[in-house]
Coordinates of C-alpha atoms and ligand atoms in Angstrom, one line a residue:
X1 CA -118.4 -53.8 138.6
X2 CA -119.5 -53.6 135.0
X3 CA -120.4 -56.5 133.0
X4 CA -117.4 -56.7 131.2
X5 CA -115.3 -56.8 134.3
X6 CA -117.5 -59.3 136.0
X7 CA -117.6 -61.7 133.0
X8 CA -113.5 -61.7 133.4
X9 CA -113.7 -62.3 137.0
X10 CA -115.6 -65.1 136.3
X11 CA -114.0 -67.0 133.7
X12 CA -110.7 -66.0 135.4
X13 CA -111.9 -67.6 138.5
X14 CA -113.1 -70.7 136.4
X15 CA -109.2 -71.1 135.2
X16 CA -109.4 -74.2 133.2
X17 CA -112.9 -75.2 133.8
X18 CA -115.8 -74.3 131.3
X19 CA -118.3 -72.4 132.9
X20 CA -121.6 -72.6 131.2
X21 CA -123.5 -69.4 129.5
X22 CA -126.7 -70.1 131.5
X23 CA -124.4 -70.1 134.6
X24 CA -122.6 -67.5 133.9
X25 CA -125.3 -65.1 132.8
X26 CA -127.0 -65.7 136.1
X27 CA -123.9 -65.5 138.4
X28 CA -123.5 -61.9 136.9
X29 CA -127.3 -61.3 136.9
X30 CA -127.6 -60.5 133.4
X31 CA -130.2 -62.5 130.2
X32 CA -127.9 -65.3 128.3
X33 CA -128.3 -63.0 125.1
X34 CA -126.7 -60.1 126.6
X35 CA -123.9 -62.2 128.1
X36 CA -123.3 -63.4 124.2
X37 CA -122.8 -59.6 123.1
X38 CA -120.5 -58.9 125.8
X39 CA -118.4 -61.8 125.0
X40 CA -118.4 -61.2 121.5
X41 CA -117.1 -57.6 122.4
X42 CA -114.6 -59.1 124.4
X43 CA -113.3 -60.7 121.7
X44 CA -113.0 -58.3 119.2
X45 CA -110.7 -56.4 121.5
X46 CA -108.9 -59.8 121.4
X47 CA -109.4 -61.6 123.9
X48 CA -109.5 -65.3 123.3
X49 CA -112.8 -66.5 125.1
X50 CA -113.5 -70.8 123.7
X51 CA -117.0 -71.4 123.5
X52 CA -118.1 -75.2 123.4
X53 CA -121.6 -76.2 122.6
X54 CA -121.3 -78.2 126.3
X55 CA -119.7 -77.3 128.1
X56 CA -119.0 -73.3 128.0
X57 CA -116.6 -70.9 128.4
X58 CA -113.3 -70.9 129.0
X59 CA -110.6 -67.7 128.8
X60 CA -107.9 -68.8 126.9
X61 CA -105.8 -65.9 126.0
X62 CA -105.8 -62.2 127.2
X63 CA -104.6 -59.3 124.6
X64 CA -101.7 -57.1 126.0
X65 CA -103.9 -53.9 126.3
X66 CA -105.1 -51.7 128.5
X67 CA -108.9 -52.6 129.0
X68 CA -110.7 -50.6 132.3
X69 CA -112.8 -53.2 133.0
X70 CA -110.1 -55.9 132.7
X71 CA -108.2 -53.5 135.1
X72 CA -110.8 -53.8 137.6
X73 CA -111.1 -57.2 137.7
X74 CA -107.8 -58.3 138.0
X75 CA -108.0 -56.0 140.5
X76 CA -110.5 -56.3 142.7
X77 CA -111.3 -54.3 145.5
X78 CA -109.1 -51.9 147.1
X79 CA -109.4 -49.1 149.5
X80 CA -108.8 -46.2 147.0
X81 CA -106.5 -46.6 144.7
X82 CA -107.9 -48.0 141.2
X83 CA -111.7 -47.9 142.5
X84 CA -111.8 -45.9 139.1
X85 CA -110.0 -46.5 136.1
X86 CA -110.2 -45.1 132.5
X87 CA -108.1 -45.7 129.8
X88 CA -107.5 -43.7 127.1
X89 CA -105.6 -44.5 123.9
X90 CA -104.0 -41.0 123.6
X91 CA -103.5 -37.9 125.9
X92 CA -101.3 -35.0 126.1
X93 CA -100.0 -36.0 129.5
X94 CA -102.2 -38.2 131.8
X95 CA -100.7 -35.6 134.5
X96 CA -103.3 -33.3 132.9
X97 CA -106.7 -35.5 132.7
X98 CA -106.2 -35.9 136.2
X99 CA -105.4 -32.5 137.0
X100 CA -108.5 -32.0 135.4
X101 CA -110.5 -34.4 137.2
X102 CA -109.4 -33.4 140.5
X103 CA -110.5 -29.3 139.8
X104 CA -113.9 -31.1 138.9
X105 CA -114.2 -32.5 142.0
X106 CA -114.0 -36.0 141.4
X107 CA -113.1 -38.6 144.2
X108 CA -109.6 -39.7 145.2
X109 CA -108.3 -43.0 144.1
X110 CA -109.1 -42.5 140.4
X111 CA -106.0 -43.7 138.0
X112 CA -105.9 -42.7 134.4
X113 CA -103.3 -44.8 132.2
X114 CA -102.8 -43.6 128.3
X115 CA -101.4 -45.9 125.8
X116 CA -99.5 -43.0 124.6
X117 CA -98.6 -39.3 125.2
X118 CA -98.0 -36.5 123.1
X119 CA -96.7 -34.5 126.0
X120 CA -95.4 -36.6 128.8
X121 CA -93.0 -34.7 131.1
X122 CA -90.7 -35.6 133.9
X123 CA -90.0 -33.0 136.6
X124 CA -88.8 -28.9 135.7
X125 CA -90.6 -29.2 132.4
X126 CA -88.7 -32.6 131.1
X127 CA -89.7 -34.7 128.2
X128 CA -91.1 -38.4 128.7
X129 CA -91.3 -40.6 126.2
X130 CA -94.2 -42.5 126.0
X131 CA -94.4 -44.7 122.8
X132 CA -97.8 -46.5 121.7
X133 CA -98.2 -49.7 123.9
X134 CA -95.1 -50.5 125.0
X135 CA -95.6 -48.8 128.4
X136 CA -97.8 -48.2 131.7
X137 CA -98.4 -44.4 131.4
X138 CA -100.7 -43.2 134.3
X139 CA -101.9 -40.9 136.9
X140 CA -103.7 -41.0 140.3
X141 CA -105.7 -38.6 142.1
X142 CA -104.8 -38.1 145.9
X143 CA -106.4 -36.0 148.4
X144 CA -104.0 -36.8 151.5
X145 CA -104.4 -35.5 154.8
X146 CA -100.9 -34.6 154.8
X147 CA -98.9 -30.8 154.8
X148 CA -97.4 -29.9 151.5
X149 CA -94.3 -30.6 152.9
X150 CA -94.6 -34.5 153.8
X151 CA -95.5 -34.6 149.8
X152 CA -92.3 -36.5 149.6
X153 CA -93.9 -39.6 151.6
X154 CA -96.2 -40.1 148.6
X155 CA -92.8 -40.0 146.2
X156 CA -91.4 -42.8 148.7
X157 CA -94.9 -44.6 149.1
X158 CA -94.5 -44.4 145.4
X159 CA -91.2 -46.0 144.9
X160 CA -91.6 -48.7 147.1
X161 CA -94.7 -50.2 145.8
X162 CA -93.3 -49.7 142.0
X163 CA -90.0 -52.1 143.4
X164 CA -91.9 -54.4 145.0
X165 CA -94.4 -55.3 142.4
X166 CA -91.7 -55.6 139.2
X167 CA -89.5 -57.8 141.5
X168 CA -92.8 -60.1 142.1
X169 CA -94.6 -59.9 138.7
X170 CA -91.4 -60.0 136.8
X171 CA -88.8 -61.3 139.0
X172 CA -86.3 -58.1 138.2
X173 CA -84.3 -56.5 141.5
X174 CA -85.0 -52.7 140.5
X175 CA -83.0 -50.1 142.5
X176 CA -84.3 -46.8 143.9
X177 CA -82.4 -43.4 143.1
X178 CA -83.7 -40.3 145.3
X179 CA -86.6 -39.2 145.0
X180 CA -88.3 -40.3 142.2
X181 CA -86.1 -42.8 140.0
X182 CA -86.6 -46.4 139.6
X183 CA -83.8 -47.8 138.0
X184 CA -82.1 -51.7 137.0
X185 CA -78.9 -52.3 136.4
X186 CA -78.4 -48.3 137.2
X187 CA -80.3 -46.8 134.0
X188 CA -83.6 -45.4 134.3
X189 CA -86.8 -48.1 133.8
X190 CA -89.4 -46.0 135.9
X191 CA -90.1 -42.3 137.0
X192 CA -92.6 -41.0 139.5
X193 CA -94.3 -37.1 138.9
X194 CA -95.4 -36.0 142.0
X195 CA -97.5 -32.5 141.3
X196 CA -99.6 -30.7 144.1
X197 CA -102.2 -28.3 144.9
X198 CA -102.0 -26.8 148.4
X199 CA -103.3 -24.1 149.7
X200 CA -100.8 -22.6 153.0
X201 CA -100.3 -25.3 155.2
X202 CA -102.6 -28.0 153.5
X203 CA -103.0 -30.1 150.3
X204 CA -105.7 -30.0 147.9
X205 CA -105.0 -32.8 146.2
X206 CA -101.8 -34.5 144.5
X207 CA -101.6 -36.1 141.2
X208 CA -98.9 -38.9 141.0
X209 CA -97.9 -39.6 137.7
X210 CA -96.0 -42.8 137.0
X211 CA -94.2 -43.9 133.7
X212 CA -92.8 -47.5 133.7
X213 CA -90.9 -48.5 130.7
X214 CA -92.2 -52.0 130.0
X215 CA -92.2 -53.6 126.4
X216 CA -89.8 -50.8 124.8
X217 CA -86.6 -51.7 123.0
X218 CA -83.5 -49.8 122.6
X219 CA -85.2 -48.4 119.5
X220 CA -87.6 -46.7 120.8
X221 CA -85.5 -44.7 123.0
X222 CA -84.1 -41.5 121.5
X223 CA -80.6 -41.8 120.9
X224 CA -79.7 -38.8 124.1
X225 CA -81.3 -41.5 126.5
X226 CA -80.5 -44.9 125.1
X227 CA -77.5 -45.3 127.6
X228 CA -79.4 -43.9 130.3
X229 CA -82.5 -45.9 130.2
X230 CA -84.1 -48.9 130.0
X231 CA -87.2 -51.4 130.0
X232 CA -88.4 -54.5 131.9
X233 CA -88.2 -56.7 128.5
X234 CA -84.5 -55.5 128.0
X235 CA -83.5 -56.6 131.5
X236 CA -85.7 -59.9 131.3
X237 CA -85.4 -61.1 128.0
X238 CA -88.6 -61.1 127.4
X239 CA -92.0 -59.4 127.1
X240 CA -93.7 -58.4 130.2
X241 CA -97.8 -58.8 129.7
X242 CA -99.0 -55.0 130.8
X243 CA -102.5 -55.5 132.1
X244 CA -100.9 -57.6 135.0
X245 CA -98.2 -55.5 135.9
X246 CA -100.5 -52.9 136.0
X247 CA -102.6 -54.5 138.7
X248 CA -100.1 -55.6 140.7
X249 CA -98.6 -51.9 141.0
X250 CA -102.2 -50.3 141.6
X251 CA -102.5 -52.8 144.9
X252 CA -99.0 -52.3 145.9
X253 CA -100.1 -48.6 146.0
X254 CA -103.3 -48.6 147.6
X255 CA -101.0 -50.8 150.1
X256 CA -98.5 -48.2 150.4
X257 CA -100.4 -45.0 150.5
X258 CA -102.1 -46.4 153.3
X259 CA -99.0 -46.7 155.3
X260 CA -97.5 -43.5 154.5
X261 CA -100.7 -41.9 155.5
X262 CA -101.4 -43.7 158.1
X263 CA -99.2 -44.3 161.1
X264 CA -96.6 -46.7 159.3
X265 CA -94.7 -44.5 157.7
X266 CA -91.1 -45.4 159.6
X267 CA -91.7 -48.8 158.5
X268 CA -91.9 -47.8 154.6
X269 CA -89.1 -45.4 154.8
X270 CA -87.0 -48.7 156.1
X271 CA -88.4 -50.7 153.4
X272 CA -87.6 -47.6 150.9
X273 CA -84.0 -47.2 152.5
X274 CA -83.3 -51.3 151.5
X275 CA -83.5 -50.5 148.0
X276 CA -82.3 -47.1 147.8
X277 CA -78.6 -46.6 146.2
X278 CA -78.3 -43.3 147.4
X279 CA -78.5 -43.8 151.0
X280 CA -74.7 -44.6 152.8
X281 CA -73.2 -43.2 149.5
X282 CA -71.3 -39.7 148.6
X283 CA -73.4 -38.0 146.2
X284 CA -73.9 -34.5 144.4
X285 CA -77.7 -32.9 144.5
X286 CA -78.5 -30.5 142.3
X287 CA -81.5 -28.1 143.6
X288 CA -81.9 -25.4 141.3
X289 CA -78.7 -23.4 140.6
X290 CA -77.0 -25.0 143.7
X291 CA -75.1 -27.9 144.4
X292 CA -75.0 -29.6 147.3
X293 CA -71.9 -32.6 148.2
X294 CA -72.1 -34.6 151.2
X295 CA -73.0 -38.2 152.1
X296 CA -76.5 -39.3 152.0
X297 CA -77.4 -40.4 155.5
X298 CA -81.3 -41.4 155.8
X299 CA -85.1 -39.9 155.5
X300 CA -86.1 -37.9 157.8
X301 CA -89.5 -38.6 159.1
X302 CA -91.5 -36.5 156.5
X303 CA -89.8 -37.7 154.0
X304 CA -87.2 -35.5 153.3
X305 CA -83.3 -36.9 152.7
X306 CA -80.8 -35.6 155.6
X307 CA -77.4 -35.3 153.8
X308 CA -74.0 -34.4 155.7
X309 CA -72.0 -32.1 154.2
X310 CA -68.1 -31.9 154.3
X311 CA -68.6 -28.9 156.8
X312 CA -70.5 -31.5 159.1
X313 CA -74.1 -29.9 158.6
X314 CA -77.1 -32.1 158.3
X315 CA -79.2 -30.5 155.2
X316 CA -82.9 -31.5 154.7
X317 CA -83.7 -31.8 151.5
X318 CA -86.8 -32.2 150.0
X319 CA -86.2 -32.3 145.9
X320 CA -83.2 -32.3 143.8
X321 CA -81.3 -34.1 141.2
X322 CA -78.8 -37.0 142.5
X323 CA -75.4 -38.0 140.9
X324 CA -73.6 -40.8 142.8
X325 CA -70.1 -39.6 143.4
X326 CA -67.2 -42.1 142.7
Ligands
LIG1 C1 -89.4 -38.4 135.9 O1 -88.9 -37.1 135.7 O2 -88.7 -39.4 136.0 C2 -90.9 -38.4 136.0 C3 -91.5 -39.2 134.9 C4 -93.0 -39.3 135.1 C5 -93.7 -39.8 133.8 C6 -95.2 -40.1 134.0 S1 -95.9 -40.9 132.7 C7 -97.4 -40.7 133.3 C8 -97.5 -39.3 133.9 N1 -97.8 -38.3 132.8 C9 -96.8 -37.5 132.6 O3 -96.8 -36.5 131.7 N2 -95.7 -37.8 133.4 C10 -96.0 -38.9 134.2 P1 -87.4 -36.7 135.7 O4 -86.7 -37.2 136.9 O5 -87.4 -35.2 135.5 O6 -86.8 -37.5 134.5 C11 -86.9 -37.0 133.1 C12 -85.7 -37.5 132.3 O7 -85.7 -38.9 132.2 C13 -85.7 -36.9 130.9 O8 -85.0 -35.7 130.9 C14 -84.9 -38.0 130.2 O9 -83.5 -37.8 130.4 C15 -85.3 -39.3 130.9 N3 -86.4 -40.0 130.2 C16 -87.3 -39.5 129.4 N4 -88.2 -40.4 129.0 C17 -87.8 -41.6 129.6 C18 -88.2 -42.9 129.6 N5 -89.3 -43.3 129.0 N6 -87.5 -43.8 130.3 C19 -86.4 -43.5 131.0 N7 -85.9 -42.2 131.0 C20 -86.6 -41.3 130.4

């Protein structure tokens, strides 16, 4: 942990209790003069740290901004995902840092958020839009011992972990469309990017990138996707602080990509199935030039949605865009 980080933990752990400088700068194993700079730097990213002369201490107000190290320590420790973070305040597509990270070599777990993109994309080349602040804009590096074609499992793992953390940070019931759309209310508050290097039969690594509308207003949508879309402060009323969220979705992750992974995949796919409104429904899937109608039965164990047609065939299919049919 860096100093930063472990200079959060601690006064987060203090809560309402001063801790003292002298206590504080031993805890974390640093002089009381280089605690003082750190805390001053804190603060002139904004956060509120109260110093009294006797008491110490005290965290009093935390800046909605995506800080690494504040990242880290809300976090804590986790198995893989979000043992690394870096922020940046601007990239082309946080897809593409990672994607770049991964070709170096670096380690799986890593999660890059931007505060904005110039280029965010959805799936077949699609525009995101990812305004200045008002979102969580990230990637994560995978290297899964999996075939390319369970990839799916990390689109559910994915999905599942986003619905469980909004409805506990911010007490929202989000809805999952197949394969990769959060929605609330039935417009669009999350996507999921799920891009993969794989070489015959296994993967090389996957980069899953996430975009979670969060602070935006109908403004800030263009005007082709207002109706379609929406954020967590339109549904709630409210603003949502982003650091939080943030960590809370990067430990429901770790969570879930250990259990698709791992042996407890069935179990995910029934938590996935609970939330999904596609499953039990009629539905239209468009996969390239083709459309497919039938009813949306259930995942198959890789992943994969089963989907009976009118002639009675079960099709597997592993990626395509769903429209509920009335
Ligand atoms: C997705 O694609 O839903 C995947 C979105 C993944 C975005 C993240 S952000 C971090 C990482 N870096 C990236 O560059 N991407 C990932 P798809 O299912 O193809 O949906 C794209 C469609 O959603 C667009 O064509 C629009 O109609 C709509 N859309 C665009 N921006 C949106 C937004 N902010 N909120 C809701 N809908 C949006």
């Amino acid at each position: 942990m860096t100093v930063d980080s472990e200079i959060l933990s601690t006064l987060r752990a203090a809560g309402e209790r001063p801790i003292s400088g002298a206590d504080m700068a031993q805890k974390i194993g640093v002089s009381v003069g280089v605690l003082r700079r750190h805390v001053d730097e804190l603060r002139a990213l904004g956060y509120e740290i109260q110093a009294s002369p006797h008491l110490g201490y005290r965290l009093t107000r935390v800046p909605d901004l995506l800080h690494a190290d504040d990242l880290l320590s809300r976090l804590g420790k986790t198995t893989v995902i979000g043992r690394d973070i870096r922020v940046f305040q601007e990239t082309t597509s946080t897809n593409d840092v990672v994607d770049k990270l991964a070709r170096d070599g670096v380690k799986e777990g890593v999660a890059v958020f931007a505060e904005s993109q110039t280029r965010g994309r959805g799936r077949l080349g699609r525009t995101w839009v990812s305004p200045l602040g008002k979102g969580l804009w990230f990637s994560i590096l995978l290297r899964p011992k999996l075939r390319p074609d369970q990839v799916t499992q990390l689109t559910i793992a994915s999905a599942t972990a986003l619905t469980r953390a909004i409805r506990h940070q911010v007490d929202l019931r989000p809805e999952i469309k197949w394969p990769n759309d959060v929605l609330i209310g039935g417009k669009k508050v999350a996507g999921v990017l799920t891009e993969l290097s794989a070489e015959l039969d296994t993967i090389k690594y996957v980069v899953l990138g996430i975009g979670i509308d969060v602070n935006l207003s109908a403004s800030d949508f263009p005007p082709e996707i207002r109706k379609l879309a929406t954020s967590l402060r339109i549904e709630r009323g409210q603003p949502v602080q982003r650091p939080a969220l943030a960590s809370a979705i990067l430990r429901e992750l770790d969570h879930d990509y250990r259990r698709a992974t791992g042996q407890d995949f069935d179990s995910l796919a029934n938590e996935w199935e609970e939330q999904c409104t596609t499953i039990g429904h009629e539905v239209q899937i468009q996969v390239g030039t083709r459309k497919i109608r039938g009813r949306a039965e259930s995942l198959d164990s890789s992943g994969a949605l089963l989907l009976r047609t009118h002639h009675g065939h079960l099709e597997r299919i592993i990626g395509g865009d769903v429209t509920l049919v009335r």
